[in-house]
Short mmCIF file of C-alpha atoms in Angstrom, two decimals:
data_model
loop_
_atom_site.label_atom_id
_atom_site.label_comp_id
_atom_site.label_asym_id
_atom_site.label_seq_id
_atom_site.Cartn_x
_atom_site.Cartn_y
_atom_site.Cartn_z
CA MET A 1 202.73 42.69 149.58
CA THR A 2 201.72 45.25 146.98
CA GLN A 3 198.21 46.41 147.74
CA LEU A 4 195.31 46.37 145.07
CA SER A 5 192.04 48.00 145.33
CA ARG A 6 189.08 45.73 145.97
CA ARG A 7 187.77 46.36 142.66
CA GLU A 8 190.94 45.06 140.92
CA LEU A 9 191.20 42.02 143.26
CA LEU A 10 187.59 41.06 142.28
CA ARG A 11 188.25 41.37 138.61
CA SER A 12 191.40 39.45 139.06
CA ALA A 13 189.54 36.59 140.83
CA ALA A 14 186.92 36.54 138.27
CA LEU A 15 189.28 36.32 135.40
CA ALA A 16 191.47 33.68 137.18
CA GLY A 17 188.40 31.52 137.95
CA LEU A 18 189.46 31.85 141.61
CA ALA A 19 187.29 31.60 144.71
CA LEU A 20 187.65 34.75 146.63
CA PRO A 21 188.34 34.54 150.34
CA ALA A 22 187.53 37.12 152.94
CA LEU A 23 189.65 40.07 152.22
CA SER A 24 192.93 40.23 154.01
CA ALA A 25 195.34 43.10 154.70
CA CYS A 26 196.81 42.42 151.31
CA ALA A 27 193.40 43.29 149.65
CA THR A 28 192.46 46.50 151.26
CA PRO A 29 192.18 49.62 149.13
CA ALA A 30 195.55 51.18 148.16
CA GLY A 31 196.70 53.75 150.72
CA ASN A 32 197.50 56.25 148.15
CA GLY A 33 194.02 56.22 146.86
CA GLY A 34 195.19 55.05 143.43
CA ALA A 35 197.79 57.83 143.05
CA ALA A 36 199.92 57.33 139.94
CA SER A 37 203.33 55.75 140.26
CA SER A 38 206.40 57.96 139.87
CA ALA A 39 208.62 57.35 136.87
CA PRO A 40 211.38 54.90 137.51
CA ALA A 41 214.54 56.43 138.88
CA PRO A 42 217.30 55.80 136.26
CA GLY A 43 220.74 54.47 137.02
CA ALA A 44 223.84 55.62 135.34
CA THR A 45 222.99 56.71 131.86
CA SER A 46 225.19 56.98 128.69
CA ALA A 47 224.71 57.41 124.96
CA ALA A 48 224.26 53.67 124.67
CA ASN A 49 221.96 53.41 127.72
CA PRO A 50 219.96 56.68 127.84
CA LEU A 51 217.38 55.36 130.11
CA GLY A 52 219.97 54.00 132.62
CA PHE A 53 218.38 50.44 132.92
CA ALA A 54 220.42 47.77 134.95
CA GLU A 55 222.27 45.47 132.54
CA ASP A 56 223.03 42.97 135.28
CA ARG A 57 219.23 42.47 135.93
CA PRO A 58 217.02 40.25 133.67
CA LEU A 59 214.37 41.70 131.64
CA GLU A 60 211.12 39.49 131.86
CA ILE A 61 208.89 39.84 128.79
CA TRP A 62 205.34 38.54 128.55
CA ILE A 63 203.68 38.64 124.97
CA PHE A 64 199.92 37.96 124.28
CA ASP A 65 199.83 34.96 121.97
CA GLY A 66 197.04 36.01 119.71
CA GLY A 67 196.49 37.38 116.07
CA PHE A 68 200.15 38.60 116.06
CA GLY A 69 201.64 35.49 117.73
CA ASP A 70 204.83 36.17 119.68
CA GLY A 71 207.52 35.55 116.86
CA TYR A 72 207.86 39.31 116.23
CA ALA A 73 209.13 39.67 119.80
CA LYS A 74 211.54 36.84 119.70
CA ASP A 75 212.88 37.21 116.09
CA VAL A 76 212.79 41.06 115.73
CA HIS A 77 212.60 43.18 118.81
CA GLU A 78 214.34 40.98 121.25
CA LYS A 79 217.15 40.47 118.83
CA LEU A 80 217.53 44.16 118.16
CA LEU A 81 217.79 44.77 121.90
CA GLN A 82 220.22 41.90 122.50
CA ALA A 83 222.56 43.09 119.66
CA LYS A 84 222.91 46.50 121.43
CA HIS A 85 223.07 45.27 125.04
CA PRO A 86 224.44 41.64 124.87
CA LYS A 87 224.94 41.46 128.59
CA LEU A 88 221.34 41.85 129.15
CA GLU A 89 219.45 38.51 129.94
CA ILE A 90 215.95 38.45 128.38
CA LYS A 91 213.33 35.96 129.59
CA HIS A 92 210.73 35.60 127.04
CA ASN A 93 207.17 34.27 127.67
CA ALA A 94 203.88 34.00 125.76
CA THR A 95 200.39 33.26 126.89
CA LYS A 96 196.79 33.45 125.73
CA GLU A 97 195.69 34.27 129.23
CA ILE A 98 197.37 37.47 130.25
CA ALA A 99 195.20 38.36 133.23
CA LYS A 100 194.92 34.73 134.57
CA THR A 101 198.76 34.51 134.30
CA LEU A 102 199.98 37.80 135.53
CA GLN A 103 197.45 39.14 137.98
CA PRO A 104 198.74 36.95 140.69
CA ARG A 105 202.41 38.36 140.01
CA PHE A 106 200.90 41.95 140.44
CA ALA A 107 199.10 41.11 143.67
CA GLY A 108 202.08 39.35 144.93
CA GLY A 109 204.53 42.32 144.23
CA ASN A 110 206.77 40.61 141.72
CA PRO A 111 205.40 41.63 138.11
CA PRO A 112 207.43 41.21 135.10
CA GLU A 113 209.03 44.24 133.44
CA PHE A 114 207.20 44.11 130.12
CA ILE A 115 203.78 43.06 129.25
CA ASN A 116 201.72 42.96 125.92
CA ASN A 117 198.36 43.49 127.64
CA SER A 118 196.05 42.47 125.04
CA GLY A 119 193.34 39.91 124.13
CA ALA A 120 189.92 39.12 125.44
CA ASN A 121 191.44 38.36 128.86
CA ALA A 122 193.67 41.39 129.22
CA MET A 123 194.10 43.08 132.66
CA ASP A 124 192.04 46.07 133.40
CA PHE A 125 194.22 49.18 132.37
CA GLY A 126 192.13 51.68 134.42
CA ALA A 127 192.50 49.60 137.67
CA LEU A 128 196.10 48.99 137.00
CA VAL A 129 196.62 52.81 136.63
CA GLN A 130 194.35 53.47 139.78
CA ASP A 131 196.68 51.07 141.74
CA GLY A 132 200.01 52.62 140.63
CA GLN A 133 201.10 49.57 138.88
CA LEU A 134 202.27 51.17 135.53
CA ALA A 135 205.41 53.07 134.82
CA ASP A 136 205.20 56.51 133.39
CA LEU A 137 206.41 56.37 129.80
CA THR A 138 207.44 59.99 129.70
CA PRO A 139 211.12 59.22 130.03
CA LEU A 140 210.94 56.99 127.02
CA TYR A 141 209.23 59.56 124.82
CA ASP A 142 211.79 62.12 125.97
CA ALA A 143 214.78 59.74 125.33
CA PRO A 144 216.83 59.88 122.00
CA SER A 145 215.35 57.70 119.36
CA TRP A 146 217.02 54.40 118.54
CA ASP A 147 217.87 55.60 114.89
CA ASP A 148 218.87 59.11 115.59
CA PRO A 149 220.08 60.42 118.91
CA ALA A 150 219.18 64.02 117.87
CA VAL A 151 215.49 63.09 117.64
CA LYS A 152 213.43 62.26 120.49
CA VAL A 153 211.39 59.20 120.48
CA ARG A 154 208.11 61.20 120.66
CA ASP A 155 209.08 62.92 117.34
CA THR A 156 209.29 59.65 115.44
CA ILE A 157 205.71 58.30 116.13
CA ASP A 158 202.18 59.15 115.69
CA PRO A 159 201.28 61.70 118.36
CA ASN A 160 197.84 59.75 118.87
CA ALA A 161 199.78 56.86 120.00
CA ILE A 162 200.93 58.88 123.08
CA GLU A 163 197.65 60.78 123.67
CA LEU A 164 195.55 57.55 123.57
CA GLY A 165 197.86 55.81 126.26
CA LYS A 166 197.35 58.84 128.70
CA TYR A 167 195.32 58.53 131.93
CA ASP A 168 194.89 61.93 133.61
CA GLY A 169 197.48 63.38 131.24
CA THR A 170 200.17 60.76 132.04
CA PRO A 171 201.19 58.27 129.44
CA TYR A 172 201.23 54.74 130.80
CA VAL A 173 200.39 52.61 127.74
CA LEU A 174 202.20 52.20 124.34
CA ASN A 175 199.84 51.88 121.57
CA TYR A 176 202.02 50.21 118.93
CA ALA A 177 199.99 48.88 116.01
CA THR A 178 197.62 51.14 114.14
CA THR A 179 194.39 48.99 113.81
CA VAL A 180 191.86 49.66 111.10
CA TRP A 181 188.34 48.27 111.48
CA GLY A 182 185.96 47.65 108.74
CA ILE A 183 183.88 45.07 106.87
CA TRP A 184 186.14 42.40 105.29
CA TYR A 185 185.57 40.48 102.13
CA SER A 186 187.40 38.35 99.50
CA GLN A 187 188.22 40.24 96.30
CA LYS A 188 188.13 37.05 94.28
CA LEU A 189 184.75 36.25 95.49
CA PHE A 190 183.22 39.74 94.83
CA GLU A 191 184.82 39.87 91.44
CA ALA A 192 183.65 36.30 90.46
CA GLU A 193 179.99 37.19 91.59
CA GLY A 194 179.99 40.61 90.25
CA TRP A 195 179.34 42.15 93.45
CA GLN A 196 180.17 45.80 94.15
CA VAL A 197 181.41 47.24 97.53
CA PRO A 198 178.31 49.03 98.80
CA LYS A 199 178.57 52.87 99.44
CA THR A 200 175.19 53.40 101.03
CA TRP A 201 173.19 51.33 103.62
CA ALA A 202 170.54 50.61 101.04
CA ASP A 203 173.09 49.15 98.79
CA PHE A 204 174.53 47.21 101.74
CA LEU A 205 171.06 45.66 102.59
CA ALA A 206 170.38 45.10 98.81
CA LEU A 207 173.69 43.18 98.46
CA CYS A 208 172.90 41.05 101.63
CA GLU A 209 169.49 40.18 100.07
CA THR A 210 171.11 39.25 96.64
CA ILE A 211 173.52 36.91 98.45
CA LYS A 212 170.89 35.50 100.73
CA LYS A 213 168.56 34.76 97.64
CA ALA A 214 171.46 33.08 95.66
CA GLY A 215 171.38 30.51 98.51
CA LYS A 216 175.09 29.50 98.09
CA ILE A 217 176.57 31.41 101.09
CA ALA A 218 175.48 33.64 104.12
CA PRO A 219 175.80 37.27 103.65
CA PHE A 220 177.22 38.29 107.01
CA THR A 221 178.58 36.95 110.32
CA TYR A 222 180.56 38.19 113.32
CA ALA A 223 182.28 36.42 116.26
CA GLY A 224 179.11 35.63 118.30
CA LYS A 225 181.02 34.47 121.37
CA HIS A 226 182.92 37.74 121.45
CA PRO A 227 180.28 40.50 120.66
CA PHE A 228 182.78 43.23 120.81
CA TYR A 229 183.18 42.64 117.16
CA ILE A 230 179.74 43.75 116.40
CA TYR A 231 179.21 46.49 119.22
CA GLU A 232 182.35 48.03 117.67
CA THR A 233 180.68 48.21 114.40
CA ILE A 234 177.48 49.60 115.80
CA LEU A 235 179.20 52.34 117.50
CA THR A 236 181.18 53.28 114.46
CA LEU A 237 178.01 53.57 112.49
CA ALA A 238 176.56 55.69 115.45
CA ALA A 239 179.48 58.11 115.18
CA LYS A 240 179.21 58.31 111.39
CA ILE A 241 175.38 59.23 111.89
CA GLY A 242 175.93 61.62 114.87
CA GLY A 243 179.55 62.71 114.75
CA LYS A 244 182.64 62.15 117.03
CA ASP A 245 180.91 63.43 120.05
CA VAL A 246 178.63 60.56 120.17
CA LEU A 247 181.54 58.23 121.28
CA LYS A 248 183.24 60.87 123.37
CA ASN A 249 180.10 61.19 125.31
CA ILE A 250 179.95 57.44 125.84
CA ASP A 251 183.71 57.55 126.93
CA ASN A 252 182.98 60.41 129.40
CA LEU A 253 179.99 58.65 131.09
CA GLU A 254 177.69 61.47 130.05
CA ASP A 255 173.95 61.07 131.06
CA GLY A 256 172.00 59.43 128.28
CA ALA A 257 174.89 58.86 126.10
CA TRP A 258 173.84 55.37 125.24
CA LYS A 259 170.29 56.49 124.49
CA ALA A 260 171.42 59.09 122.02
CA GLU A 261 169.40 58.81 118.82
CA PRO A 262 172.38 57.92 116.55
CA VAL A 263 173.29 55.23 118.90
CA LYS A 264 169.79 53.82 118.82
CA GLN A 265 169.57 54.14 114.94
CA ALA A 266 172.86 52.24 114.49
CA ALA A 267 171.63 49.45 116.91
CA THR A 268 168.55 49.14 115.04
CA ALA A 269 170.22 48.74 111.78
CA PHE A 270 172.44 46.02 112.94
CA ALA A 271 169.54 44.27 114.90
CA GLU A 272 167.80 44.19 111.58
CA LEU A 273 170.85 42.70 109.94
CA GLY A 274 171.04 40.09 112.52
CA SER A 275 167.49 39.15 112.13
CA LYS A 276 167.90 38.50 108.42
CA TYR A 277 171.33 37.93 107.15
CA LEU A 278 173.50 36.19 109.63
CA LEU A 279 175.41 32.90 109.01
CA GLN A 280 173.38 30.21 110.77
CA GLY A 281 174.78 29.68 114.34
CA THR A 282 176.61 32.87 114.52
CA ALA A 283 175.93 33.31 118.27
CA GLY A 284 177.80 30.16 119.06
CA LEU A 285 180.76 30.81 117.09
CA ASP A 286 184.14 32.34 117.93
CA HIS A 287 186.39 34.65 115.86
CA VAL A 288 188.44 31.78 114.54
CA GLN A 289 185.27 29.73 113.49
CA THR A 290 183.65 32.85 111.71
CA GLN A 291 186.96 33.76 109.99
CA THR A 292 187.48 30.06 108.94
CA ALA A 293 183.86 30.02 107.42
CA HIS A 294 184.88 33.22 105.70
CA ASN A 295 188.02 31.59 104.16
CA LYS A 296 185.95 28.57 103.03
CA GLY A 297 183.61 30.63 101.12
CA GLN A 298 180.51 29.96 103.65
CA VAL A 299 179.99 33.60 104.50
CA ALA A 300 180.59 36.78 102.25
CA MET A 301 181.35 39.52 104.91
CA LEU A 302 182.34 40.06 108.50
CA PRO A 303 183.60 42.93 110.67
CA CYS A 304 187.11 42.84 112.02
CA GLY A 305 190.27 44.64 112.55
CA SER A 306 193.22 44.76 110.33
CA TRP A 307 195.08 41.94 112.37
CA LEU A 308 192.60 39.68 110.45
CA GLU A 309 194.83 38.85 107.43
CA ASN A 310 197.92 37.69 109.68
CA GLU A 311 195.65 35.81 112.15
CA GLN A 312 194.28 33.76 109.24
CA LYS A 313 197.43 33.49 107.13
CA ASP A 314 197.76 29.70 107.68
CA SER A 315 194.22 28.96 106.65
CA THR A 316 193.56 31.52 103.88
CA PRO A 317 193.61 30.34 100.28
CA ALA A 318 196.51 31.86 98.41
CA ASP A 319 194.16 33.75 95.89
CA PHE A 320 191.66 34.80 98.51
CA GLY A 321 192.53 38.41 98.23
CA TYR A 322 191.53 40.01 101.53
CA ALA A 323 190.06 43.54 101.43
CA MET A 324 187.91 45.83 103.59
CA PHE A 325 185.43 48.68 103.17
CA PRO A 326 184.26 51.32 105.53
CA LEU A 327 180.59 51.24 106.79
CA PRO A 328 178.49 52.67 104.14
CA ASP A 329 176.60 56.10 104.16
CA PHE A 330 173.58 55.62 106.46
CA GLY A 331 171.74 58.56 105.19
CA SER A 332 172.14 62.04 103.61
CA SER A 333 172.14 63.61 107.09
CA ASP A 334 175.12 61.67 108.39
CA ALA A 335 177.53 63.94 110.51
CA LEU A 336 180.61 62.26 108.91
CA PRO A 337 181.33 61.58 105.27
CA TYR A 338 181.65 58.20 103.39
CA GLY A 339 185.13 56.61 104.41
CA THR A 340 184.83 57.49 108.08
CA LEU A 341 186.03 54.44 109.92
CA HIS A 342 187.19 53.32 113.27
CA ALA A 343 190.95 53.44 113.40
CA ARG A 344 193.48 54.13 116.15
CA PRO A 345 196.75 53.14 117.57
CA GLY A 346 196.32 49.93 119.64
CA GLU A 347 197.73 46.62 120.67
CA GLU A 348 198.78 47.88 124.10
CA TYR A 349 202.23 47.43 125.77
CA VAL A 350 203.01 48.44 129.38
CA VAL A 351 205.86 48.45 131.82
CA SER A 352 205.37 47.64 135.46
CA ALA A 353 206.56 50.24 137.78
CA LYS A 354 207.05 47.83 140.49
CA SER A 355 209.15 45.32 138.70
CA ALA A 356 212.87 44.75 139.37
CA ASN A 357 214.14 46.44 136.22
CA PRO A 358 211.44 48.72 134.80
CA ASN A 359 213.79 50.91 132.79
CA ALA A 360 214.82 47.81 130.97
CA GLY A 361 211.15 47.56 129.85
CA LEU A 362 211.43 51.18 128.65
CA GLU A 363 214.60 50.34 126.55
CA TYR A 364 212.69 47.32 124.95
CA MET A 365 210.14 49.92 123.88
CA ARG A 366 212.73 52.18 122.49
CA ALA A 367 213.86 49.34 120.31
CA MET A 368 210.49 48.55 119.22
CA LEU A 369 209.88 52.11 118.11
CA SER A 370 212.96 51.97 115.71
CA LYS A 371 212.34 52.02 112.02
CA GLU A 372 213.96 48.45 111.75
CA GLY A 373 211.99 47.16 114.74
CA ALA A 374 208.59 48.61 113.37
CA GLY A 375 209.29 47.73 109.80
CA LYS A 376 210.04 44.19 110.38
CA PHE A 377 207.01 43.88 112.58
CA MET A 378 204.90 45.28 109.96
CA GLU A 379 206.05 42.75 107.34
CA LEU A 380 205.94 39.78 109.74
CA VAL A 381 202.46 40.37 110.97
CA SER A 382 200.93 42.46 108.34
CA THR A 383 199.82 45.45 110.17
CA LEU A 384 200.49 49.13 110.44
CA THR A 385 202.54 50.70 113.16
CA VAL A 386 202.73 54.00 114.85
CA VAL A 387 206.26 54.61 113.73
CA LYS A 388 206.66 57.22 111.00
CA GLY A 389 208.01 55.97 107.82
CA ALA A 390 208.31 52.29 109.03
CA GLY A 391 206.53 50.93 105.96
CA GLU A 392 208.47 52.72 103.39
CA GLY A 393 209.64 50.37 100.54
CA ASN A 394 207.69 47.39 102.04
CA THR A 395 205.50 45.26 99.83
CA LEU A 396 202.15 45.19 101.58
CA LYS A 397 199.75 42.10 101.54
CA PRO A 398 196.41 42.72 99.96
CA GLY A 399 194.53 43.26 103.20
CA LEU A 400 197.04 45.52 104.71
CA LYS A 401 197.22 47.53 101.42
CA SER A 402 193.27 47.86 101.58
CA ALA A 403 193.45 48.89 105.07
CA ALA A 404 196.26 51.49 104.62
CA ALA A 405 194.38 52.93 101.52
CA ALA A 406 191.16 53.20 103.69
CA LEU A 407 192.96 54.85 106.48
CA ASN A 408 194.57 57.24 104.06
CA ALA A 409 191.19 58.04 102.48
CA ALA A 410 189.52 58.73 106.00
CA GLY A 411 192.19 61.38 106.95
CA ASP A 412 190.66 63.09 109.82
CA ASN A 413 187.46 61.22 109.77
CA ALA A 414 188.82 58.43 112.00
CA VAL A 415 186.87 57.75 115.22
CA TRP A 416 187.56 55.72 118.31
CA PHE A 417 186.24 54.83 121.79
CA LEU A 418 188.23 54.24 124.95
CA PHE A 419 185.66 53.02 127.60
CA ARG A 420 186.55 49.43 126.63
CA LYS A 421 189.89 49.87 128.42
CA TRP A 422 188.87 52.49 130.86
CA TYR A 423 185.88 50.64 132.39
CA VAL A 424 186.08 46.84 131.71
CA GLU A 425 182.86 46.23 133.41
CA LEU A 426 181.00 48.59 131.02
CA HIS A 427 182.65 46.63 128.09
CA ASP A 428 181.46 43.21 129.55
CA GLU A 429 177.99 44.51 129.97
CA VAL A 430 177.72 46.07 126.47
CA ALA A 431 179.15 42.91 124.79
CA ALA A 432 176.60 40.75 126.68
CA ALA A 433 173.74 42.93 125.73
CA THR A 434 174.85 43.34 122.26
CA GLY A 435 174.94 39.53 121.63
CA GLN A 436 171.31 39.40 122.98
CA LEU A 437 170.32 42.21 120.70
CA MET A 438 171.81 40.49 117.55
CA ALA A 439 170.04 37.26 118.63
CA GLY A 440 166.64 38.91 118.83
CA LYS A 441 166.49 38.51 122.54
CA LEU A 442 166.69 42.26 123.57
CA THR A 443 164.87 45.22 121.90
CA VAL A 444 167.00 48.29 120.91
CA ASP A 445 165.58 50.30 123.82
CA ALA A 446 166.26 47.38 126.25
CA TRP A 447 169.89 47.29 124.87
CA ALA A 448 170.42 50.98 125.39
CA ASP A 449 168.79 50.95 128.79
CA ARG A 450 171.23 48.09 129.95
CA ALA A 451 174.20 49.90 128.62
CA GLN A 452 173.20 53.19 130.19
CA GLN A 453 172.41 51.65 133.59
CA LYS A 454 175.93 50.19 133.75
CA ALA A 455 177.39 53.41 132.57
CA ASP A 456 175.53 55.31 135.30
CA ALA A 457 176.43 52.71 138.04
CA ILE A 458 180.12 53.08 137.18
CA LYS A 459 179.83 56.94 137.14
CA LYS A 460 178.30 56.84 140.74
CA ASP A 461 180.69 54.33 142.10
CA THR A 462 183.33 56.32 144.02
CA SER A 463 185.65 53.41 144.06
CA VAL A 464 186.19 53.41 140.39
CA LYS A 465 188.69 56.01 138.97
CA LYS A 466 187.07 58.15 136.18
CA PHE A 467 188.77 59.19 132.94
CA SER A 468 187.72 61.65 130.33
CA ARG A 469 188.80 62.93 126.93
#
């Protein structure tokens, strides 16, 4: 049986809702100490099959059925692959519960080839790497691109997509969709009410006050059941106030990173927002409920990523006019300028190193990274991708057009953090603490203490593999 570390087994059991029996031989720490898996050995290669995958073995695909759905995989990427490799059998699957569904497969030594490891119940990337479960993507990036054999795959995509998928310098995760986070609103509503997009924090609070006094709708909400949506916003503001190193220090588990003044300033600002301007009942609402309230004109603004427009396409009024704005300037001493936002390649895909046909998973990724594959994905799910030039000539929906413009304006002033996928336990603790902060049940100092204590515990835990940037 494939061995998993105790850390990963415990998380697997927790996510799957399983009772954990006494540890057996199958649950002992990996004998290699978490050494990275070697790149899959290719079979016979050719111009048509540069990665040397086995066409006589099936390719099992699992897609997270979330904001993007799974239609893009069935109708775009799988059809592209099937057209080039008609002998390859593709087994398509979709689930909203990635970890619960697939963790037992990894533990049992028969994982599928390709996984869209995404959503609130994604598997722990850091632990998967630590346990040698993921294939090295270097052969993919060094392979000839789908569109031009003279150009390597790595030269057709945003280099940040490769860099952000690395663990200890080795790329294991394909970040495919470039996500832009911000504050989302209805252009129609703002124009009808004469509201202006706020450029300063004072203007933002003044707008919230104006909306509140009018009494027709609530100023602000977030997915209370999934506090990542609001801690993401807090950390983005913290980086704007204090600079990119604020988030880098958090990722690197630096001493006192969560108690840094910019972090506490940002948390204080959003705690005040939570005490005055939230949609009633926000703490008990999930992302779908808050987004539906937004569509129905019950709330003016909410923080989210650029998948929002597609996720709500079936319930959004035709003339709603999705748009987003970056967090306003907090003060004149902000380290980063107006327009700074959280944006990075994301929506992660992996290939299992210990599957029966891992190089078929790499070939599937090669199809995804074609201009046709990325362009049709972009049109279908209304999001940006990491493939250069994929959106050329496309007609963008209002929200995507707004996000693309904001990303372009941000330039080098895009910020991100990685602890969420490196250390899932830290993400869980920060999310829980932030929910209590926004509900007025934790002070800012207590919130920072909780986050720092968890970060310190992870830093000291020798069973947890550490990453840095």
